[in-house]
Coordinates of C-alpha atoms in Angstrom, one line a residue:
X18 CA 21.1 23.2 -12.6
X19 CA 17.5 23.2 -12.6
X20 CA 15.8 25.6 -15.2
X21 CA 12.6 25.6 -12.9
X22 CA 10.5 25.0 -16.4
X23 CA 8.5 21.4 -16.2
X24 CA 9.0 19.9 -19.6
X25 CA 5.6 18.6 -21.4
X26 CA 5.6 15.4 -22.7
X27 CA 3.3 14.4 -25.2
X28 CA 2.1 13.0 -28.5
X29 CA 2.1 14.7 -31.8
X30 CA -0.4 12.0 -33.1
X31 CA -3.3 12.8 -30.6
X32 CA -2.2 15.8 -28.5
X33 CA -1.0 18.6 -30.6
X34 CA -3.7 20.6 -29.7
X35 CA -3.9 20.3 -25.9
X36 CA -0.3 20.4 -25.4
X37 CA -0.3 23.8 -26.5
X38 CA -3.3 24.9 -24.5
X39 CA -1.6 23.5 -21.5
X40 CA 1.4 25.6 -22.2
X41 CA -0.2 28.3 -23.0
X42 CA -3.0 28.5 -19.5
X43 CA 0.0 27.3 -17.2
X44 CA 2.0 30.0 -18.6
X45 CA -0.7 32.8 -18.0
X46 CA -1.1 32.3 -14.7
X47 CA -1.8 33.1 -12.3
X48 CA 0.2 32.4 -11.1
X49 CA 2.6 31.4 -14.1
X50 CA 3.8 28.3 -14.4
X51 CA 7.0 28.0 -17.0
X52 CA 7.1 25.3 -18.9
X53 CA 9.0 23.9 -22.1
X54 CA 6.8 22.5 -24.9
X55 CA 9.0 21.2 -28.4
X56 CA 6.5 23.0 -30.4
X57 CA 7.6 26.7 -29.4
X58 CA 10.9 25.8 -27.5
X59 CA 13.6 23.8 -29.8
X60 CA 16.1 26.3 -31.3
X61 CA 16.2 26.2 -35.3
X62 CA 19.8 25.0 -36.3
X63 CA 20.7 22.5 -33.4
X64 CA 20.3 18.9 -32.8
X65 CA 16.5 18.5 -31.6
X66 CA 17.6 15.1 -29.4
X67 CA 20.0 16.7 -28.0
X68 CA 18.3 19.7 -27.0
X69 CA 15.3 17.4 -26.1
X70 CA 17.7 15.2 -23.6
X71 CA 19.4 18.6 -22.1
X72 CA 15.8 19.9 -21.4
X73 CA 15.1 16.7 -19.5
X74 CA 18.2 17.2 -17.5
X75 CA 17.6 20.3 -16.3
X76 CA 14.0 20.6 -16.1
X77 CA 12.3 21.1 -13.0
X78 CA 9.6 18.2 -13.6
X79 CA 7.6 16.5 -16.4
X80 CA 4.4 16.5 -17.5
X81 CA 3.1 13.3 -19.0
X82 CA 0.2 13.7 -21.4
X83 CA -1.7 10.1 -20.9
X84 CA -3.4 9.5 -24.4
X85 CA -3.8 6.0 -26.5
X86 CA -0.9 7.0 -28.3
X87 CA 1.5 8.5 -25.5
X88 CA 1.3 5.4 -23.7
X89 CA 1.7 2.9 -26.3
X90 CA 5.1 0.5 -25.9
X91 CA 7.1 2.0 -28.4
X92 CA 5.9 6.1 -27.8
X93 CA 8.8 8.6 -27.8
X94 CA 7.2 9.9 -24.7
X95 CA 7.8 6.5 -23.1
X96 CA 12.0 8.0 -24.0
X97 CA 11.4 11.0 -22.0
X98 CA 9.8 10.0 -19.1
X99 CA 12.6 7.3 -18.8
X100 CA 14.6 9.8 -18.8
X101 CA 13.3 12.0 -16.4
X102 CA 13.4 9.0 -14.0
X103 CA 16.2 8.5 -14.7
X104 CA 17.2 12.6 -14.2
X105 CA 14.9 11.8 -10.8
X106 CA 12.5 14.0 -12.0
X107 CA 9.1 14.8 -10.5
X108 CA 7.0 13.1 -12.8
X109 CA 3.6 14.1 -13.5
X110 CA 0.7 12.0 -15.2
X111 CA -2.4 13.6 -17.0
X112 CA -4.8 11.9 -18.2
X113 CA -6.7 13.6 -21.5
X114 CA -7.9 9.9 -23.3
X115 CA -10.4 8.0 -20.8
X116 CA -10.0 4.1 -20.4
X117 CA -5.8 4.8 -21.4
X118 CA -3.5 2.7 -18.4
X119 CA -0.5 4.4 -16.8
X120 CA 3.0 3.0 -17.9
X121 CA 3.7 0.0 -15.0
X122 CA 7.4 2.1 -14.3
X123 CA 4.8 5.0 -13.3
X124 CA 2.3 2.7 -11.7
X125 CA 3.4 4.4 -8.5
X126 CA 1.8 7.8 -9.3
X127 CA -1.4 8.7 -9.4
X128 CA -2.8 11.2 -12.6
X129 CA -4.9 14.3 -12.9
X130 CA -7.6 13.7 -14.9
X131 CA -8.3 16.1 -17.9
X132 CA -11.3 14.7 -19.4
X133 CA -12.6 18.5 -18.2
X134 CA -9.7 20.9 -19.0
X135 CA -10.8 23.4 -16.4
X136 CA -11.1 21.1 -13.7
X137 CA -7.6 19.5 -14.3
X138 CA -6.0 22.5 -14.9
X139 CA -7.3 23.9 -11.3
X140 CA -6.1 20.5 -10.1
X141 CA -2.7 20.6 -11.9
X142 CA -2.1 24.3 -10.0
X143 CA -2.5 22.9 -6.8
X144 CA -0.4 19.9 -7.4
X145 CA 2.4 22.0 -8.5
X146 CA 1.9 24.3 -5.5
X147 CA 2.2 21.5 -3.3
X148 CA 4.9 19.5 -4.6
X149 CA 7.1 22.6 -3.5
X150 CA 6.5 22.1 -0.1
X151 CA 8.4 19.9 2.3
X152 CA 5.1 17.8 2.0
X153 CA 5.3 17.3 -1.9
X154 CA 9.4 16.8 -1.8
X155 CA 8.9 14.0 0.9
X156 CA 6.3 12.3 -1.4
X157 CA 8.8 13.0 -4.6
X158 CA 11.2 11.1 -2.5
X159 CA 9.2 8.3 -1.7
X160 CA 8.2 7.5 -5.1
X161 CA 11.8 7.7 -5.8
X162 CA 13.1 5.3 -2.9
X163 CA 9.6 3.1 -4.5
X164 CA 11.6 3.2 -8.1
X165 CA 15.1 2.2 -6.3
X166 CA 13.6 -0.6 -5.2
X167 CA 11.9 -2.0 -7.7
X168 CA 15.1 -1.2 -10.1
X169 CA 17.3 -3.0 -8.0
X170 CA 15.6 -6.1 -8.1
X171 CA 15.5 -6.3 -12.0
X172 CA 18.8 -4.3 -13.0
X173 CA 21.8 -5.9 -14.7
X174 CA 24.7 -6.4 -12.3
X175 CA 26.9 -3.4 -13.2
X176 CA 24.2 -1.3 -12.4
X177 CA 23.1 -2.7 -8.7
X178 CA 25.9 -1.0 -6.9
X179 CA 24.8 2.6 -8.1
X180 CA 21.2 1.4 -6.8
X181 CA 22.4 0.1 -3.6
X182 CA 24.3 3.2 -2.8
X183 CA 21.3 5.0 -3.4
X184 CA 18.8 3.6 -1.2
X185 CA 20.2 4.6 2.0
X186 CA 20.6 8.1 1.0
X187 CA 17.1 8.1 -0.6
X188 CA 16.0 6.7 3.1
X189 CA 18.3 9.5 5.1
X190 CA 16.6 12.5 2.7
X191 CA 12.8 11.3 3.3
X192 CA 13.9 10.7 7.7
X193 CA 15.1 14.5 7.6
X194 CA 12.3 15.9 6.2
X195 CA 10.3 13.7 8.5
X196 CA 12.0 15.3 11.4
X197 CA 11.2 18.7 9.8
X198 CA 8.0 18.0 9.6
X199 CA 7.5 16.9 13.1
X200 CA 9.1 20.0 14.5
X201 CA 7.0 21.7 12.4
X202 CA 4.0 20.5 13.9
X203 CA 5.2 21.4 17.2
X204 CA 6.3 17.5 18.3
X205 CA 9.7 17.7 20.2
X206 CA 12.5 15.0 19.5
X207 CA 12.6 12.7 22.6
X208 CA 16.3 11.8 22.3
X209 CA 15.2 8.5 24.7
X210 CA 13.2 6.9 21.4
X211 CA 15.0 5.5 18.8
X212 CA 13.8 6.0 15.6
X213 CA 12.8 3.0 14.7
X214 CA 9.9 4.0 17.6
X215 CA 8.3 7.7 15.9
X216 CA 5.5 6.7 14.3
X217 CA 3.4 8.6 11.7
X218 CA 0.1 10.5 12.4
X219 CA -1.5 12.9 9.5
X220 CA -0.8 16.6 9.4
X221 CA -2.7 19.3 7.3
X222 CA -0.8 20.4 4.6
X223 CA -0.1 24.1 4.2
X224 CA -1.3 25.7 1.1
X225 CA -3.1 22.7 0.1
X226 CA -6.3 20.5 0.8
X227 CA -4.9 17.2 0.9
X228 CA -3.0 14.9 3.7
X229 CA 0.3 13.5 4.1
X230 CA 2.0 12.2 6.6
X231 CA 4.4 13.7 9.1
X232 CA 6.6 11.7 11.6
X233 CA 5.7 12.5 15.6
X234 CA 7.4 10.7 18.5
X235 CA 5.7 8.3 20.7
X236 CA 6.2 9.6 24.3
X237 CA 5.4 6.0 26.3
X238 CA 7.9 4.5 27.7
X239 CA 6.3 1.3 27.2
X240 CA 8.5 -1.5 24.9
X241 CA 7.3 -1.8 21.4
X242 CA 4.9 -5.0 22.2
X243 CA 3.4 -2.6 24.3
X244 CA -0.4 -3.0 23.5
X245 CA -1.0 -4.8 26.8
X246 CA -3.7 -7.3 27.3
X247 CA -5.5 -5.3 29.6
X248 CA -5.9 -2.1 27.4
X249 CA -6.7 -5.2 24.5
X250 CA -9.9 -5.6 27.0
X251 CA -10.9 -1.8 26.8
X252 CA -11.7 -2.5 23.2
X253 CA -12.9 -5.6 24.2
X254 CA -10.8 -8.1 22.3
X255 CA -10.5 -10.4 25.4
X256 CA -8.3 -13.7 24.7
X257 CA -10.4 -16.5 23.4
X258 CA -7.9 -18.3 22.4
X259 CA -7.8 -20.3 25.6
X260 CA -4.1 -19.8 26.1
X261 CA -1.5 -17.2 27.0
X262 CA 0.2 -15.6 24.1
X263 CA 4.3 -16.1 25.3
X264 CA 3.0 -20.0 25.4
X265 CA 2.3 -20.0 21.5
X266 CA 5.4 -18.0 20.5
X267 CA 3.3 -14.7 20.1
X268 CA 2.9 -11.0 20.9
X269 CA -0.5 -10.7 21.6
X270 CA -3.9 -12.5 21.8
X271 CA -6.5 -10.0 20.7
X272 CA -9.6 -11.8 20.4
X273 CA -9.7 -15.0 18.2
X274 CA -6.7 -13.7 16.7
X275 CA -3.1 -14.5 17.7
X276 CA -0.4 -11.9 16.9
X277 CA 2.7 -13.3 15.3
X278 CA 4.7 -10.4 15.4
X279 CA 3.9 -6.4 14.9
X280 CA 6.7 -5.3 12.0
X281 CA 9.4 -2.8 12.5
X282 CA 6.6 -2.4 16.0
X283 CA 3.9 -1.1 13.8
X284 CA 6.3 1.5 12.1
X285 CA 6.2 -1.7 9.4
X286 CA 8.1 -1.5 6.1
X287 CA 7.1 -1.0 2.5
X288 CA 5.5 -3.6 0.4
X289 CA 8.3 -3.3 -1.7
X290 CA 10.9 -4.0 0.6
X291 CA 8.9 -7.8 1.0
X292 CA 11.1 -11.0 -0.4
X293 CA 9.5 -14.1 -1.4
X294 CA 11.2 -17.0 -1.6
X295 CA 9.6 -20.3 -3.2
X296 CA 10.3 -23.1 -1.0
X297 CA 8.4 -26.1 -2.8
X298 CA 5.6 -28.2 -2.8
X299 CA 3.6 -27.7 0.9
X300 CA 3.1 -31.7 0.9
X301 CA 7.4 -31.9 1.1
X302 CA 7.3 -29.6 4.0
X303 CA 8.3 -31.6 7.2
X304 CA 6.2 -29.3 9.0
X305 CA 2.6 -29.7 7.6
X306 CA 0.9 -31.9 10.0
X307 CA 0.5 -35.5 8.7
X308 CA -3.4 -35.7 9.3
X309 CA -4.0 -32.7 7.5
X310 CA -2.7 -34.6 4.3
X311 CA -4.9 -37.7 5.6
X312 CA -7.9 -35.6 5.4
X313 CA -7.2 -34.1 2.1
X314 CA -5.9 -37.4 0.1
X315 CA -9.6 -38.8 2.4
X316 CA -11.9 -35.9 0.5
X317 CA -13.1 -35.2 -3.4
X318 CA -10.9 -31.7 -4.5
X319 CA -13.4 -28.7 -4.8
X320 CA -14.0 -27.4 -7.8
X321 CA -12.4 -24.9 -8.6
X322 CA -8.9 -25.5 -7.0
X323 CA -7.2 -22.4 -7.5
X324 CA -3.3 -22.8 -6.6
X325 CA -2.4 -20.9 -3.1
X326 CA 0.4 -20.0 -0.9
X327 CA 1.1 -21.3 2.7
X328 CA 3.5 -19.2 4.9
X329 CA 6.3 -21.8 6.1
X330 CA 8.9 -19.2 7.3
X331 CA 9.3 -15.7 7.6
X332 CA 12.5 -13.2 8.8
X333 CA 12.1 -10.1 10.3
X334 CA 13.7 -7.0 8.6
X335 CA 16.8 -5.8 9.8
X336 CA 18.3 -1.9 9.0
X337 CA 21.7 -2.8 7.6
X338 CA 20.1 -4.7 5.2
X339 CA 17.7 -2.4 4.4
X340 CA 14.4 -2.8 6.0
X341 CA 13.8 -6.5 3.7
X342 CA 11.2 -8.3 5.4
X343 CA 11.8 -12.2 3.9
X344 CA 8.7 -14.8 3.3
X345 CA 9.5 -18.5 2.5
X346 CA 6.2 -19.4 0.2
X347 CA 5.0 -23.1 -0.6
X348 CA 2.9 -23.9 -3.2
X349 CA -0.7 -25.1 -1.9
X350 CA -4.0 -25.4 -3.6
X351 CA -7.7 -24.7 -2.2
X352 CA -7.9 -28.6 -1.6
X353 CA -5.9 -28.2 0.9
X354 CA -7.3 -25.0 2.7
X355 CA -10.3 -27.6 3.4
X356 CA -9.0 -30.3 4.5
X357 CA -7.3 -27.6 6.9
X358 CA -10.7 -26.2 8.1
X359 CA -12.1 -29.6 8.6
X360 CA -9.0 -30.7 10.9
X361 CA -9.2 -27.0 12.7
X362 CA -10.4 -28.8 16.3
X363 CA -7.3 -31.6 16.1
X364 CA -4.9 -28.6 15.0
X365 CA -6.0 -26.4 18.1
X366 CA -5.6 -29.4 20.4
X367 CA -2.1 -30.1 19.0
X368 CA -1.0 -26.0 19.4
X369 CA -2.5 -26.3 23.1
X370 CA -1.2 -29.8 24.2
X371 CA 2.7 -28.5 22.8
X372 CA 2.6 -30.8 19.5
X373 CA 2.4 -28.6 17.1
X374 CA 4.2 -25.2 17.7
X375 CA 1.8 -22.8 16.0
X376 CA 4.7 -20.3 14.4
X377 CA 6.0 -23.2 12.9
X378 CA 2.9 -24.5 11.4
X379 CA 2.4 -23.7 7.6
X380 CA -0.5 -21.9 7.4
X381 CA -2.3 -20.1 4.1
X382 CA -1.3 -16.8 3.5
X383 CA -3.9 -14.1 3.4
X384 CA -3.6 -9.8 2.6
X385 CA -5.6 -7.7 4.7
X386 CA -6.0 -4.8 3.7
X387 CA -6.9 -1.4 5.9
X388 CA -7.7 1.3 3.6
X389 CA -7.5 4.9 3.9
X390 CA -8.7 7.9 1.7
X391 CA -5.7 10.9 2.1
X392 CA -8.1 13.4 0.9
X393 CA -10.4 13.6 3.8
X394 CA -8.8 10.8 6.0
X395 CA -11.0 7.8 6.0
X396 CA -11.1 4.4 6.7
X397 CA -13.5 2.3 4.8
X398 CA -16.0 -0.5 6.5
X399 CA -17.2 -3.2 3.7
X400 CA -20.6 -5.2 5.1
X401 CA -19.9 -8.7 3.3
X402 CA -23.2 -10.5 1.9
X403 CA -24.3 -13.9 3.1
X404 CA -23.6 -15.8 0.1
X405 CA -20.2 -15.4 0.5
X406 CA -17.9 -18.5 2.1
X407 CA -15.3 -16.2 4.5
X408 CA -17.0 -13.9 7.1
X409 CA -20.6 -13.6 5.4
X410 CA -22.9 -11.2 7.4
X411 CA -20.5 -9.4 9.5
X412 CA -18.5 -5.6 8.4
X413 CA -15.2 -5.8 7.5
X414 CA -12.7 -3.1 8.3
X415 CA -10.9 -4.8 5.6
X416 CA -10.5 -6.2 2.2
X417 CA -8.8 -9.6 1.5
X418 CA -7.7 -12.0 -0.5
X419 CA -5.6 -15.5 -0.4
X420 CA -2.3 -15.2 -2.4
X421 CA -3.1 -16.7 -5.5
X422 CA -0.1 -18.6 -7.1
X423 CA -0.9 -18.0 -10.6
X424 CA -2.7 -14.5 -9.9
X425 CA -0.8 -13.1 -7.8
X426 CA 2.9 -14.3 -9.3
X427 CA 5.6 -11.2 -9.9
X428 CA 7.7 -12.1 -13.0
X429 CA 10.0 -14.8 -11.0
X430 CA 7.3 -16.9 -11.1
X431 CA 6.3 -16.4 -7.2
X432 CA 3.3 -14.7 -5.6
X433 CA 4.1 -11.1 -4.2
X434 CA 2.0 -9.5 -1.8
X435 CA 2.2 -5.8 -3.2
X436 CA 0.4 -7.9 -6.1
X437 CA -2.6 -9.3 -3.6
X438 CA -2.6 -6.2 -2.5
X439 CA -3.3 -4.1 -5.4
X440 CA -6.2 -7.2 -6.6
X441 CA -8.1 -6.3 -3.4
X442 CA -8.3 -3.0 -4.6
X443 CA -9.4 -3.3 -7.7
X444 CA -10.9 -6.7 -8.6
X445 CA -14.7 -5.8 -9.6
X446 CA -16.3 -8.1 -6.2
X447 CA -13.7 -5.8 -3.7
X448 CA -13.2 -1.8 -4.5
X449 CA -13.4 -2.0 -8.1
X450 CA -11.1 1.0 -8.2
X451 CA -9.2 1.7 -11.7
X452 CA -5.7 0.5 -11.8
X453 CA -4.0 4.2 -11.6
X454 CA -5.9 4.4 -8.1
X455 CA -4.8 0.7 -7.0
X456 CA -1.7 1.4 -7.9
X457 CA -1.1 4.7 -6.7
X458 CA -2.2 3.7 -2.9
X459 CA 1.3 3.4 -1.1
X460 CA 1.0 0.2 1.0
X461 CA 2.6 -0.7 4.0
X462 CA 3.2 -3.9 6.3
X463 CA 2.5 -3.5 9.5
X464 CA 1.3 -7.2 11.2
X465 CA 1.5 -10.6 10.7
X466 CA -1.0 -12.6 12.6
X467 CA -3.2 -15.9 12.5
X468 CA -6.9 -16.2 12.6
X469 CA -6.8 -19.1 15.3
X470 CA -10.6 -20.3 14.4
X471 CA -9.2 -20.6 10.6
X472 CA -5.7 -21.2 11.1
X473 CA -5.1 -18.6 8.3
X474 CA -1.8 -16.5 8.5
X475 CA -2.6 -12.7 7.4
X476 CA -0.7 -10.0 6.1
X477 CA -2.2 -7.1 7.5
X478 CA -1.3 -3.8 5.1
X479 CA -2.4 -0.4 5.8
X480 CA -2.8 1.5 2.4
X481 CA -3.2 4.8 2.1
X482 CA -4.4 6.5 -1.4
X483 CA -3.3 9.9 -2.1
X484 CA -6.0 12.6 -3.3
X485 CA -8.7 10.6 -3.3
X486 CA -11.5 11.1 -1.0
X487 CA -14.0 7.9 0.4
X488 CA -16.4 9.1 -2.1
X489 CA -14.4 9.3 -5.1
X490 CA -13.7 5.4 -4.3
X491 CA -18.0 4.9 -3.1
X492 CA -18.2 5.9 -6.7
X493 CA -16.6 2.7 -8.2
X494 CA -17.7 0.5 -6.0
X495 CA -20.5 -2.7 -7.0
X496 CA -21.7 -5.2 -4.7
X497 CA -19.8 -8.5 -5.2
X498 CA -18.8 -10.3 -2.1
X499 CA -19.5 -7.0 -0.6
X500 CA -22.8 -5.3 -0.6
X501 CA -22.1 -1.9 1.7
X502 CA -20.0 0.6 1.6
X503 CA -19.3 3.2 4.2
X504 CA -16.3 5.1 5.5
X505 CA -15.5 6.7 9.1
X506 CA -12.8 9.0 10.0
X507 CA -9.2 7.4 10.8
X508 CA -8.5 8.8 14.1
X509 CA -8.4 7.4 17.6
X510 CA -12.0 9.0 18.8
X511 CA -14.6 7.6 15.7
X512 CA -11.8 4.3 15.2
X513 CA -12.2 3.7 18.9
X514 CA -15.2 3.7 19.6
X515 CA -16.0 1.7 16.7
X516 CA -13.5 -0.8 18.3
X517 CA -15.3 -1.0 21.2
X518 CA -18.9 -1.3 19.9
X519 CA -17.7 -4.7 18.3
X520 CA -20.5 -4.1 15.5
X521 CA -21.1 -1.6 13.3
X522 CA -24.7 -0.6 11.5
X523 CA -23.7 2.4 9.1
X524 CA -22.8 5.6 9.4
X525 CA -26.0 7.0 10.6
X526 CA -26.9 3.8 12.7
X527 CA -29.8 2.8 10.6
X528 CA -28.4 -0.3 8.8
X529 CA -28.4 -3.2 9.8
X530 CA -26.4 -4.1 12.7
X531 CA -23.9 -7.0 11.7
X532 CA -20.8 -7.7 14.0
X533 CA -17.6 -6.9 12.7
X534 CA -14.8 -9.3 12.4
X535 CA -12.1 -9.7 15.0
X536 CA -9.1 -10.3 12.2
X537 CA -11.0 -6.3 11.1
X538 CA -10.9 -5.1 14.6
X539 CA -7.0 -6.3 15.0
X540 CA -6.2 -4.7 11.4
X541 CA -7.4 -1.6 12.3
X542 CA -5.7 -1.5 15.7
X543 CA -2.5 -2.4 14.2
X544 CA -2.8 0.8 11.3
X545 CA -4.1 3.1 14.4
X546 CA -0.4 2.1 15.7
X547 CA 1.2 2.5 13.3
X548 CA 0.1 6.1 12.2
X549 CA -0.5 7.6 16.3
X550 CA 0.7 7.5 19.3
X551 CA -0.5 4.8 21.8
X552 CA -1.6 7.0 24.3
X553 CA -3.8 8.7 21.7
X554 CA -5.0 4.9 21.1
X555 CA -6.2 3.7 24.4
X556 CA -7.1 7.4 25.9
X557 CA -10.1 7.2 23.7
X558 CA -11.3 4.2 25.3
X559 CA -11.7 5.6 28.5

């Protein structure tokens, strides 16, 4: 049984002193805040580990001091928060030390910065308010499922079937309070819509001033390809690909850009829940086209020739086997994403004559990232410099990169997109952002689609960061490739009619006025779907 006391974990060697304070101010109130600090709390007489592991059984949630000595590799703390996850605990991180990383099993979570105590401690009161709510418990719970996950892909054998059996009931708790939520917000179940149709659209927390997300149920009866060409138009994303979409294998043509497939129809999955399988060397794929390696073996490699990743296969994610989207990955270099853009005419003319099937043709594998600020609900707009090689002068609704093979490699040795995903947040030419940020965004896959003027496969990935506004990230950012930042509300009305502008210059208008992107416009369609309904979509276009 939970005590209801959040157990503070810290270090002796460079915390003494601010542990107690922190007991001592949450304890005053108001309101009062009980929690259990070593220093005041282990009873004279009895086993201190013991008493320490009970505490950690019971207690309602822990409070991880972040300091150069709490999060060094062989810390006691690193003991109790191990623990506590594995107590599933609500685990807390504050940060007292600047510069000090958070543990990569907490990576997850974002921290409360105490560099000012007052500050933090205002911010610590609120975070424990909220994580009470049906709000905080759904987050808890997703963190949780986000640690399943990741466990069961590195535990030892005996210890997968506990995992497995897990998952699903981690998945059935967060879908329940999902439904509460939605009721909440006065959105009735439409028992015609399965659920793999709600889709998520932001609700204002009560009792707090951040964001989360709430399920709502879509209300068209429309099937889940069901952005239509003609509403495509509205935003004007005609076709230019020159031919209908069923006749290349795809959902949708919006644009320049051909859409492979929406995932889970835009609901998508979790990065985590994303398999990559190496399938070899792209020159022993039967697949890649035989001129393409002409033209490369014909040309000088650039310089340099970082290794990549071409998308040869993919399988879409099935529920009784737990949402796993699959990716079959071959090993490519730069070299050969030339020679690709100088054959783009004779590979366009193969897709369109019925040579080359375009889902079938290995293509490099991009991450697209839309990002969003919980805090105050933004989407961010980077206006990319004209030095750069991909897209220079236009605004992104993006960032990007190319799975790196080396970069970008998990610990079997393969390139993971949660990994690209988390260097376009904080490499020092894209956001910038510190790594507690980049890696407390929770990322989703939503899209897979093909730039048909590059012949690039992209992963598009809406990411969300929790309690962080658009400025707090305009504060980290450096021009690099890109040389603007600005942010505009994520909703239908400001998205929309950027959509439909087609070019963007600044908030207030008074930039300059570059065009934006079509693989940007499609990415931000894709996360509008996937967080509101479609009705709410295309009725601001009109």
């Amino acid at each position: 049984m939970a005590t209801g006391r959040f157990f503070i974990s810290y270090s002796t060697a460079d915390s003494a002193e601010f542990a107690v304070r922190l007991a001592d101010s949450l304890d005053a109130g108001p309101p009062s805040w009980p929690v259990w600090l070593d220093k005041r709390d282990l009873r004279p007489g009895h086993d201190w580990d013991e008493q320490i592991a009970e505490e950690l059984r019971v207690c309602r949630g822990l409070l991880f001091v972040m300091t150069e000595d709490s999060v060094a590799p062989h810390s006691g703390c690193k003991q109790e928060w191990s623990r506590a996850l594995r107590y599933k605990k609500p685990i807390i991180p504050l940060r007292l030390h600047p510069g000090t990383e958070m543990p990569f099993r907490l990576g997850s979570r974002q921290y409360i910065d105490f560099s000012d105590f007052a500050t933090g401690l205002a911010r610590l009161r609120r975070h424990l308010t909220w994580i009470a709510t049906p709000e905080g418990l759904l987050r808890e719970l997703e963190f949780r499922l986000v640690d399943a996950n990741r466990d069961f892909l590195r535990a030892h054998p005996d210890e997968r079937d506990s995992i497995e059996n897990e998952i699903p009931e981690l998945r059935r708790q967060i879908e329940e309070i999902r439904r509460q939520l939605a009721a909440r917000a006065g959105v009735e179940n439409n028992p015609n819509i399965t659920e793999s149709r709600r889709v998520r659209r932001p609700v204002k927390q009560q009792g707090s001033t951040n964001l989360t997300e709430a399920h709502a149920v879509s209300t068209d009866t429309m099937s889940e390809s069901d952005i239509s060409q003609v509403q495509l138009g509205a935003f004007k994303l005609d076709n230019r690909v020159g031919t209908d979409a069923r006749n290349l294998g795809a959902e949708l043509v919006a644009g320049s850009i051909v859409l492979d497939s929406a995932i889970c129809g835009y609901d998508g999955v979790d990065l985590v829940n994303v398999v990559v399988k190496d399938v070899g060397v792209l020159e022993d794929v039967g697949s890649h086209p035989d001129f393409v390696r002409a033209e490369k073996k014909a040309s000088v490699p650039p310089t340099p020739n970082r290794p990549k990743a071409h998308l040869v296969d993919w399988h879409a994610p099935i529920i009784d086997q737990g949402d796993i989207v699959t990716f079959d990955l071959a090993r490519s270099d730069y070299w050969t994403s030339e020679a690709t853009r100088r054959s783009i005419g004779r590979i366009q003319g193969a897709v369109l004559d019925g040579q080359i099937n375009l889902m079938e043709l290995p293509r490099r594998l991009d991450v697209h990232v839309v990002v969003v600020s919980e805090a105050d609900q933004k989407v961010l707009l980077t206006r990319r410099g004209s030095h750069v090689a991909t897209e220079p002068l236009t605004w992104m609704i993006t960032v990007g990169e190319s799975m790196d093979w080396e970069q970008d490699a998990s610990s079997a040795g393969v390139p993971h997109p949660l990994l690209t995903a988390r260097r376009c947040l904080s490499e020092r030419d894209e956001l910038n952002l510190p790594r507690n940020i980049s890696e407390s965004a929770q990322f989703r896959l939503v899209a897979l689609a093909t730039e048909w003027d590059e012949m690039l496969a992209n992963l598009i990935v809406l990411a969300r960061i929790p309690e962080v506004t658009a400025g707090d990230i305009m504060r980290y950012f450096k021009r690099g490739e890109n040389e603007q930042l600005e942010a505009i509300a994520f909703d239908p009305q400001a998205c929309g009619a950027l959509l439909r502008s087609r070019s963007f210059a600044g908030v207030n208008g008074n930039g300059r006025d570059l065009p934006i992107s079509d693989i940007s416009r499609l990415a931000l369609l894709a996360s509008l779907r996937a967080s509101y309904q479609l009705e709410d979509i295309f009725g601001s276009a009109e």
